[in-house]
XYZ file of C-alpha atoms in Angstrom:
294
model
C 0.000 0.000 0.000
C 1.392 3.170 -1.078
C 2.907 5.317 2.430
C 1.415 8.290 0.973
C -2.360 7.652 1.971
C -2.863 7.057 5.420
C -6.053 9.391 6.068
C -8.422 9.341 3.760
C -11.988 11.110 3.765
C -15.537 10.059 2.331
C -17.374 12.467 0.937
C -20.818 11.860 -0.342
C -24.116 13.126 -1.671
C -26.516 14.287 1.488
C -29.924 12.514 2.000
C -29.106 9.879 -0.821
C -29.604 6.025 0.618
C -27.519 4.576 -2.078
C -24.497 6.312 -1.007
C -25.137 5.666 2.334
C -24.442 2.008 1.572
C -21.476 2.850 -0.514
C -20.210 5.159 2.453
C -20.399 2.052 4.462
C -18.919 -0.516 2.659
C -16.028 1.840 1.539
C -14.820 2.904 5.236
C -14.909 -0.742 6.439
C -12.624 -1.579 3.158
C -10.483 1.438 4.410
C -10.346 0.133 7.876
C -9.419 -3.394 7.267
C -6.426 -1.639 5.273
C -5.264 0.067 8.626
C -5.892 3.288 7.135
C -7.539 6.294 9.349
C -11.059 6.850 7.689
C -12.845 10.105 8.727
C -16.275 11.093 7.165
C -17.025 14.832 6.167
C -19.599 15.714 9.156
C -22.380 16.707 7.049
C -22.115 13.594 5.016
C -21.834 11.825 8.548
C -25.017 13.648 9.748
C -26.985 13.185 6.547
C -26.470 9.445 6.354
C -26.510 8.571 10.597
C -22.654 7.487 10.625
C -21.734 9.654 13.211
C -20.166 7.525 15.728
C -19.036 4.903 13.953
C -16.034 6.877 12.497
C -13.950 9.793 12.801
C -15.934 12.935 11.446
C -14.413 16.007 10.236
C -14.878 19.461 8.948
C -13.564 19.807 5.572
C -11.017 22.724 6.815
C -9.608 19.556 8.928
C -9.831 17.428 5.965
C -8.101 20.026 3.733
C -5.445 20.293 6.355
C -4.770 16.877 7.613
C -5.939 13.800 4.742
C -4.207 12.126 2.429
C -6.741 11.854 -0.173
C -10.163 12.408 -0.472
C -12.827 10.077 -2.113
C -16.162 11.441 -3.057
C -19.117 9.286 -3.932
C -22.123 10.902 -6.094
C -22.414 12.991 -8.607
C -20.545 15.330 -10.637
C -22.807 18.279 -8.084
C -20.819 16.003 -5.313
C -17.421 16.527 -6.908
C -18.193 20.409 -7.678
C -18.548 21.522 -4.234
C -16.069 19.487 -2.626
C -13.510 20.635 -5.283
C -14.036 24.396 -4.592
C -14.010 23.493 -0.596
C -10.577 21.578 -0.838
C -8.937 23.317 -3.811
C -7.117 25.584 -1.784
C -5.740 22.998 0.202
C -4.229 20.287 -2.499
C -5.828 17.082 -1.192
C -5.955 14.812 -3.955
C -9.601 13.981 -4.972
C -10.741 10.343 -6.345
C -15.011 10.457 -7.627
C -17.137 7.414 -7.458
C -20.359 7.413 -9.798
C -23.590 7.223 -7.626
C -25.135 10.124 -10.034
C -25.878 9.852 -13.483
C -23.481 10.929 -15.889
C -20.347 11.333 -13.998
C -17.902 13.311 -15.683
C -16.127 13.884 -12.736
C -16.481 10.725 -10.363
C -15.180 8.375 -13.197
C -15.149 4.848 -11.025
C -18.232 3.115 -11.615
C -19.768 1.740 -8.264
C -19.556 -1.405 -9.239
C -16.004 -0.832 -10.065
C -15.444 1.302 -6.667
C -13.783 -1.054 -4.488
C -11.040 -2.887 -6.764
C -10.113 0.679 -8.361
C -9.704 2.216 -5.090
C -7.865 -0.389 -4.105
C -5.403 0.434 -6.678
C -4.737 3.795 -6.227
C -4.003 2.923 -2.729
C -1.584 1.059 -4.370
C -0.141 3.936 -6.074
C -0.890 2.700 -9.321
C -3.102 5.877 -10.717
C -2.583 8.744 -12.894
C -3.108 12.378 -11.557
C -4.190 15.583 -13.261
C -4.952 18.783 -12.667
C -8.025 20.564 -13.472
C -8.170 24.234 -13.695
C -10.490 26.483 -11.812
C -11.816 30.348 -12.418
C -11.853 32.725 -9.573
C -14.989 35.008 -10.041
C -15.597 38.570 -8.487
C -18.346 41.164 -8.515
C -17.503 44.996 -7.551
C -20.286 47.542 -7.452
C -19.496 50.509 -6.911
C -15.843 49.627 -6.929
C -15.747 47.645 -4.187
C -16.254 44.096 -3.687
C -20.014 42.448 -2.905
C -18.956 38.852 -3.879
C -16.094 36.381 -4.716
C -15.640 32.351 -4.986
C -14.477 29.844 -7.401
C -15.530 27.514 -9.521
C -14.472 24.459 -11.368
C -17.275 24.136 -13.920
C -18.263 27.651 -15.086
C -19.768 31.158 -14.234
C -22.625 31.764 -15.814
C -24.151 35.208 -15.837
C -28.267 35.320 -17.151
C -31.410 37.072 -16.841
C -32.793 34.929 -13.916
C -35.993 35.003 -13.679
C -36.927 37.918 -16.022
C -38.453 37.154 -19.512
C -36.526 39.347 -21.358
C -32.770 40.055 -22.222
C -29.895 41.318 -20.472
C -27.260 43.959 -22.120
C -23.889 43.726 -20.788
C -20.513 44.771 -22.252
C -17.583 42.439 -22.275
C -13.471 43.403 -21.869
C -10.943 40.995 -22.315
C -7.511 42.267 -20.921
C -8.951 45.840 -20.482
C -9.708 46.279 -24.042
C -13.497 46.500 -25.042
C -15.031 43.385 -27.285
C -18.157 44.391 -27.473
C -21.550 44.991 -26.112
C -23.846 42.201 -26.572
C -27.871 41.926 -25.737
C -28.933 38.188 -24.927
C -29.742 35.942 -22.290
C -26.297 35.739 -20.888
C -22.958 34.622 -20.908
C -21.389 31.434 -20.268
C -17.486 31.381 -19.013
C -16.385 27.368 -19.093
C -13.348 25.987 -17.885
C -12.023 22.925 -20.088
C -13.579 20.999 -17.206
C -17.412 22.826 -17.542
C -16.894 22.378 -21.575
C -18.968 19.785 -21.219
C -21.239 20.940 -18.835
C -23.746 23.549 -19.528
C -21.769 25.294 -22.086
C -21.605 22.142 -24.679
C -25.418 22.704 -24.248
C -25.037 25.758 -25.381
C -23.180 24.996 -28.752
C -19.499 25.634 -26.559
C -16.756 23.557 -28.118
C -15.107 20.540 -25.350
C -11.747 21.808 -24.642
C -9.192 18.952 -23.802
C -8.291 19.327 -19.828
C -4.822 20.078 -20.761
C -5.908 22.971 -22.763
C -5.126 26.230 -21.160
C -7.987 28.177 -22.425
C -11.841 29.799 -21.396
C -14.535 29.350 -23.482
C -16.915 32.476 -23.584
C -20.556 30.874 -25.001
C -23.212 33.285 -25.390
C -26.721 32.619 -24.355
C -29.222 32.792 -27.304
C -27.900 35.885 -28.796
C -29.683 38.923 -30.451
C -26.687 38.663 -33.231
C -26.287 36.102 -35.044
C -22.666 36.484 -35.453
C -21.824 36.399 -31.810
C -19.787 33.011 -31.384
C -18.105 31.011 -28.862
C -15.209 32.220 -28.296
C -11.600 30.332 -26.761
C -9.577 32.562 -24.915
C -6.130 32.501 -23.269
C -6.304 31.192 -19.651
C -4.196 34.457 -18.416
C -7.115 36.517 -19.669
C -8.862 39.002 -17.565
C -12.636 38.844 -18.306
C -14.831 41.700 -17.306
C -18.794 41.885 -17.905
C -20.232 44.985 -16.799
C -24.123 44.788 -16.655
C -26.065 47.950 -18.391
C -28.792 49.793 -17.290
C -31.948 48.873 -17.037
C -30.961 45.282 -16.529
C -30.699 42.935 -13.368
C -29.028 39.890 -13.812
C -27.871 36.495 -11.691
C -24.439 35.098 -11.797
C -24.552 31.330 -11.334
C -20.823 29.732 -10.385
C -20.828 26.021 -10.891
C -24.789 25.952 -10.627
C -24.574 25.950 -7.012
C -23.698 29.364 -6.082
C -25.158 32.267 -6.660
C -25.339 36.176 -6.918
C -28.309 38.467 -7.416
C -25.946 41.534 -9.689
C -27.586 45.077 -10.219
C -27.078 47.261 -13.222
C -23.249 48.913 -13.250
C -21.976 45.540 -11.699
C -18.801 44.714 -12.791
C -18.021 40.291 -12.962
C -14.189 39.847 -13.212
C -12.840 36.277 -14.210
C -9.896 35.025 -13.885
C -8.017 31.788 -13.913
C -7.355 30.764 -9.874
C -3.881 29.748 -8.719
C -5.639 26.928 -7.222
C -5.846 23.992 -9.113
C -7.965 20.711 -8.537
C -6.167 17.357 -8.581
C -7.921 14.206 -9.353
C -6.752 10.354 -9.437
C -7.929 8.456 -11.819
C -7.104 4.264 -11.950
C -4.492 3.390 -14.294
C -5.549 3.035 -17.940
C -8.021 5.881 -17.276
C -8.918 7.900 -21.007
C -10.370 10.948 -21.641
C -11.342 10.170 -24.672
C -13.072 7.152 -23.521
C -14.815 8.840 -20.932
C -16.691 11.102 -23.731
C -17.732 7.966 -25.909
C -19.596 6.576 -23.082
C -21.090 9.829 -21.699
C -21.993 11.245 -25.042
C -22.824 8.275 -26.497
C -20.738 8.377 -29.694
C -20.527 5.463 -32.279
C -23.311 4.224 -30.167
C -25.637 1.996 -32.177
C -28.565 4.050 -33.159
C -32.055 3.182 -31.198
C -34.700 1.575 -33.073
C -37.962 2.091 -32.569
């Protein structure tokens, strides 16, 4: 067993039976390894296995494990990533959602793979992340990350938003629609491939800017440089929300100012050994699947 894991945390998805189970099985597996097993304490609380192992806060976790494993879905992986980023803990994801571009170990899979990266035979990568802050009136109302993507739209209104967009200080243009995506290589193929956004590779250092429904047809996705600065001011008369991840969010007023940038934190994930990105897409997207008959 590799020397480098000896406390490892479970993570998992609250007020979800199935990973309950999974919790379970996976901290006795730990255990009989001699490894120290603590469970995140909401995860403990949501799923009654307080008492039955060490619980900890994630700023503990972040300062004190070895490696982190988080069992749902890709939601599960978002959150923990922006709680731990800052710290370096190595994160491994175990499918209990549905697609699972994130937490790449099937359960069925979960126990031999982990067992494997225990081992130390895994591949690591890291995943870049966007740090994302709102000023108004010069001053700041707002900052996080996020691993995925900021999104900024028109909420609940049934109209369009007007915003103008700077890339490195210089003015790109002002564009009316129902908002802007801002995608990682990671959130590619989230919300923004949705949106028409092209995948970018993880090792790509770039942003993709995808436009919500725009009034122009000729406004495209666009790839930037990572080391851009990105700055959306919203016009008047229009409110808007920011969404980071799709778990966060920010009510913004008119003259708000959204700066992106790429964070110095990065996220690092194991993946078992013969891991493929590539691979990962043809069974998520379905490609060269056989066509459906009726």
């Amino acid at each position: 067993m590799s020397k480098n894991f000896r406390v490892v945390a479970l993570i998992g998805k609250y007020q979800s039976p199935e990973v309950a189970e999974a919790v379970l099985r996976i901290a006795e597996f730990l255990r009989v390894r001699g490894l120290d097993v603590w469970i995140e304490q909401g995860t403990a609380s949501s799923i009654g296995m307080a008492g039955q192992f060490a619980v900890a806060s994630y700023e503990e976790i972040g300062a004190q494990a070895d490696l982190a494993v988080v069992l749902g879905g890709d939601g599960t992986m978002l959150n923990t990533a922006r709680r731990l980023s800052q710290h370096g803990v190595p994160l491994v994801g175990i499918n209990q959602g549905r697609l699972g571009f994130l937490t790449d170990i099937s359960r069925d899979e979960a126990l031999p793979k982990l067992g494997e990266i225990l081992e130390g035979r895994y591949t690591e990568e890291s995943r870049a992340m966007l740090d994302a802050e709102v000023l108004r009136a010069g001053h700041r109302v707002f900052q996080t990350l996020a691993l995925n993507d900021v999104v900024i739209n028109k909420g609940d209104l049934g109209r369009m938003i007007e915003f103008d967009l700077s890339i490195d200080g210089e003015f790109v243009y002002t564009q009316r629609s129902d908002g802007m995506i801002l995608a990682t290589p990671t959130g590619s193929t989230a919300y923004a491939l949705s949106a028409n956004g092209p995948i970018l590779h993880p090792n790509v250092g770039g942003i993709a800017l995808v436009p919500l429904c725009p009034h122009a047809l000729t406004a495209r996705p666009v790839t930037l440089p990572d080391t851009s600065h990105i700055e959306i001011v919203l016009l008047p008369q229009h409110d808007a929300r920011i969404h980071f991840d799709g778990q966060a969010r920010f009510d913004a007023r008119a003259g708000d100012r959204l700066r992106v940038t790429r964070s110095p934190d990065v996220v690092r994930l194991l993946h078992p050994q013969g891991y493929s990105y590539f691979a990962m897409l043809r069974e998520k997207l379905h490609w060269s699947a056989t066509p459906r008959r009726p």
